[in-house]
XYZ file of C-alpha atoms in Angstrom:
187
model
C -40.460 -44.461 51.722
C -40.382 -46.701 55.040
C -37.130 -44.809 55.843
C -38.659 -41.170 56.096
C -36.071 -39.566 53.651
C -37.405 -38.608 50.743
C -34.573 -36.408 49.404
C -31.804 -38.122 47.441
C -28.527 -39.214 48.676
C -26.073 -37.915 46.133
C -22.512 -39.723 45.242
C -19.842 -37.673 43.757
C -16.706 -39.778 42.507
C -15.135 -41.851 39.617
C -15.611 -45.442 38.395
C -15.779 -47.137 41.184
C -18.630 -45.084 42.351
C -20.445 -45.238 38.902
C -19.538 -49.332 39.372
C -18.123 -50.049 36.522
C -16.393 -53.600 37.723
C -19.750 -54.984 39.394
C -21.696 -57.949 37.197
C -24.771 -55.728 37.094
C -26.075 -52.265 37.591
C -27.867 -53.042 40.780
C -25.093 -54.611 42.800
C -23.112 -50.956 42.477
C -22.532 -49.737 46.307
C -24.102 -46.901 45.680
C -27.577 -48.394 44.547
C -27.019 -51.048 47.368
C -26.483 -48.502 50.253
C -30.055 -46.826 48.331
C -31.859 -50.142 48.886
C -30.432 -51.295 52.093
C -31.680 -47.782 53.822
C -34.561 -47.644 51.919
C -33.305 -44.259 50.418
C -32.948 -42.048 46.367
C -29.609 -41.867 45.631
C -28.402 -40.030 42.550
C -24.857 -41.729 41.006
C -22.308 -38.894 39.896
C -19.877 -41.475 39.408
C -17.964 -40.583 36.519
C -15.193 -43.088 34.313
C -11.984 -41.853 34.413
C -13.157 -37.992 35.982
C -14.931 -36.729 39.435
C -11.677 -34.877 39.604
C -13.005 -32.112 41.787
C -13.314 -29.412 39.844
C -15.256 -26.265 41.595
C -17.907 -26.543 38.665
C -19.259 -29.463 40.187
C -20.038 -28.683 43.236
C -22.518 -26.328 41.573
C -23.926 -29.109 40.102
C -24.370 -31.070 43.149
C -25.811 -28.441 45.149
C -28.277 -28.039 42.261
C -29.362 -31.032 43.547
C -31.680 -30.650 47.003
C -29.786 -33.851 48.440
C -30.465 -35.439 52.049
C -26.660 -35.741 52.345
C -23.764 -35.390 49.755
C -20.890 -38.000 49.457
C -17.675 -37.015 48.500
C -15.962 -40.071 47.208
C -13.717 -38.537 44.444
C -10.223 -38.829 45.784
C -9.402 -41.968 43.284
C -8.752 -39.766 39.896
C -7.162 -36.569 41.881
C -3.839 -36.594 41.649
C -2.369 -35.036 44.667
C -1.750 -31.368 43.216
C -5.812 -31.762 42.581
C -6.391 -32.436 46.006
C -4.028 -29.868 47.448
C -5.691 -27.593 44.417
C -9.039 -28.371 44.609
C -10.951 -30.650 47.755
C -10.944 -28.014 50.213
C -12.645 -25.369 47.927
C -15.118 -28.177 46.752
C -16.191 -28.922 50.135
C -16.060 -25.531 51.563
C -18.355 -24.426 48.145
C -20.796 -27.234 48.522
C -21.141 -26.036 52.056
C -21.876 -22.717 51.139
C -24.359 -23.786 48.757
C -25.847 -26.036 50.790
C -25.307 -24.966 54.674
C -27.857 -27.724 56.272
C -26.856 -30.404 54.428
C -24.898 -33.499 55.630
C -21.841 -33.790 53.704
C -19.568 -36.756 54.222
C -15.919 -36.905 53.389
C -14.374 -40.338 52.206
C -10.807 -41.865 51.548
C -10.147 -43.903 48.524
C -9.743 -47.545 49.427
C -7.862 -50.255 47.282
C -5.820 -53.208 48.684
C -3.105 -51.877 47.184
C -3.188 -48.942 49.992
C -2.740 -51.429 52.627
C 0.328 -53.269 50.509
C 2.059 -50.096 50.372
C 2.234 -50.253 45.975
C -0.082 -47.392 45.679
C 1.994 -44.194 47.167
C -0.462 -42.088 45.288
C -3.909 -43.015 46.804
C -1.796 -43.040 50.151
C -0.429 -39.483 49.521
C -4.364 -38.174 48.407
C -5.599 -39.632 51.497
C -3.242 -38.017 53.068
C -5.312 -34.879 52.833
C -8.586 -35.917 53.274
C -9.202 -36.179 57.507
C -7.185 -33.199 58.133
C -9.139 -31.639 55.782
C -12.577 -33.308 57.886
C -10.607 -32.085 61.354
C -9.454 -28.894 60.019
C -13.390 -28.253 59.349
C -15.114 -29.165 62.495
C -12.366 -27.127 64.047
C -13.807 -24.550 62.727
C -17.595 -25.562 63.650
C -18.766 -27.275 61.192
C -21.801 -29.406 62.114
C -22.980 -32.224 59.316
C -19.772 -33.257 58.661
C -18.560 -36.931 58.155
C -15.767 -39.021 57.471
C -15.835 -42.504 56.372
C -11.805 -43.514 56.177
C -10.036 -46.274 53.563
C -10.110 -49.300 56.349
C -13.653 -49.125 56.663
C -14.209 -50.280 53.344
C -12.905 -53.367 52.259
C -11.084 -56.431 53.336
C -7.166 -56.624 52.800
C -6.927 -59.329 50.099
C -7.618 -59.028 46.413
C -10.273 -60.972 45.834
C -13.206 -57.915 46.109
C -11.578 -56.507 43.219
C -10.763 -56.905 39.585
C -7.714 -55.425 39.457
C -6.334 -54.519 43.360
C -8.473 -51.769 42.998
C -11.990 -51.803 41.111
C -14.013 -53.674 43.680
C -16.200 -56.665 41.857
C -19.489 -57.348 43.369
C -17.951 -59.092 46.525
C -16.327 -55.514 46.872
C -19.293 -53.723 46.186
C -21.041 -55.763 48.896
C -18.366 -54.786 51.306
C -17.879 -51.103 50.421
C -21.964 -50.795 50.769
C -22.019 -51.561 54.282
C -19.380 -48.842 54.816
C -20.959 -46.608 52.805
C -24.823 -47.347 54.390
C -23.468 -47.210 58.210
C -21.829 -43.526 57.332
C -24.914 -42.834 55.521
C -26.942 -44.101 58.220
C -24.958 -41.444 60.877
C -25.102 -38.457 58.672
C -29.139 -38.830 58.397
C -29.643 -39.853 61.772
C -31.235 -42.649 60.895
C -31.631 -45.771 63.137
C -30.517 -48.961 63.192
């Protein structure tokens, strides 16, 4: 690869990582962010799951990744994240104690129009978890928040909250510049 990374990038999250609103496989941020970079990525987006669960963090770290991407705040209710995101992380790290790791809100419109309390309240959690972390020294660590990610009207997503491919396009460039940091890469 042009890029130099041969190790993939891998996503951890729900549907909208997977990309289940976009027209076509390849329009998915997650295989736009691989093409734009010229990196691998591996897609553990998962329907209707990525719910955090300890187990999977094994899994990921099974994986000898260039950077992980935690994007899997959408289907954790907020006892999940208070239950669950810290001990992910801090496992993955453990696993994996070289490895970039970025940490990212979930982003819908309907954050910004106040209707969705609960992606608010998981989001909530998710920087001071990232600043409770470097406090403590951790190096590799990234955060990517909810405003970064797409535009304030409804017309990147499906439903006010599955981005489409205009979405897609917008969450990719998010995605690829915090990608971009965590390998070092230039621009």
């Amino acid at each position: 690869r042009k890029s130099g990374v041969d190790k993939p990038v891998v996503f951890y999250g729900t549907s909208i990582t997977h990309g289940g609103c976009c027209s076509r496989p390849g329009l998915s941020f997650v295989n736009r962010v691989g093409r734009d970079l010229d990196v691998p990525v591996v897609n553990l987006g998962f329907s209707g799951s990525g719910r955090g669960e300890l187990e999977m963090s094994e899994h990921l770290a099974a994986i000898d990744a260039s950077c992980y991407v935690m994007d899997a705040v959408w289907n954790m209710v907020p006892q999940h994240m208070t239950e669950r995101y810290e001990k992910f992380v801090r496992n993955l790290r453990r696993l994996r104690p070289n490895t970039p790791i970025i940490l990212v809100e979930g982003c819908d419109v309907y954050c910004k129009t106040a209707q969705s309390k609960g992606i608010m309240d998981r989001n909530t959690l998710v920087k001071p978890t990232y600043e409770k972390l470097l406090k403590e020294g951790w190096k590799n660590l990234y955060f990517l928040s909810s405003e970064a990610q797409m535009d304030d009207d409804f017309e990147g997503t499906v439903d006010g909250c599955h981005p489409n491919d205009l979405g897609m396009a917008a969450m990719a460039k998010a995605f690829g510049q915090a990608v971009r940091e965590a390998l070092g890469m230039k621009k």
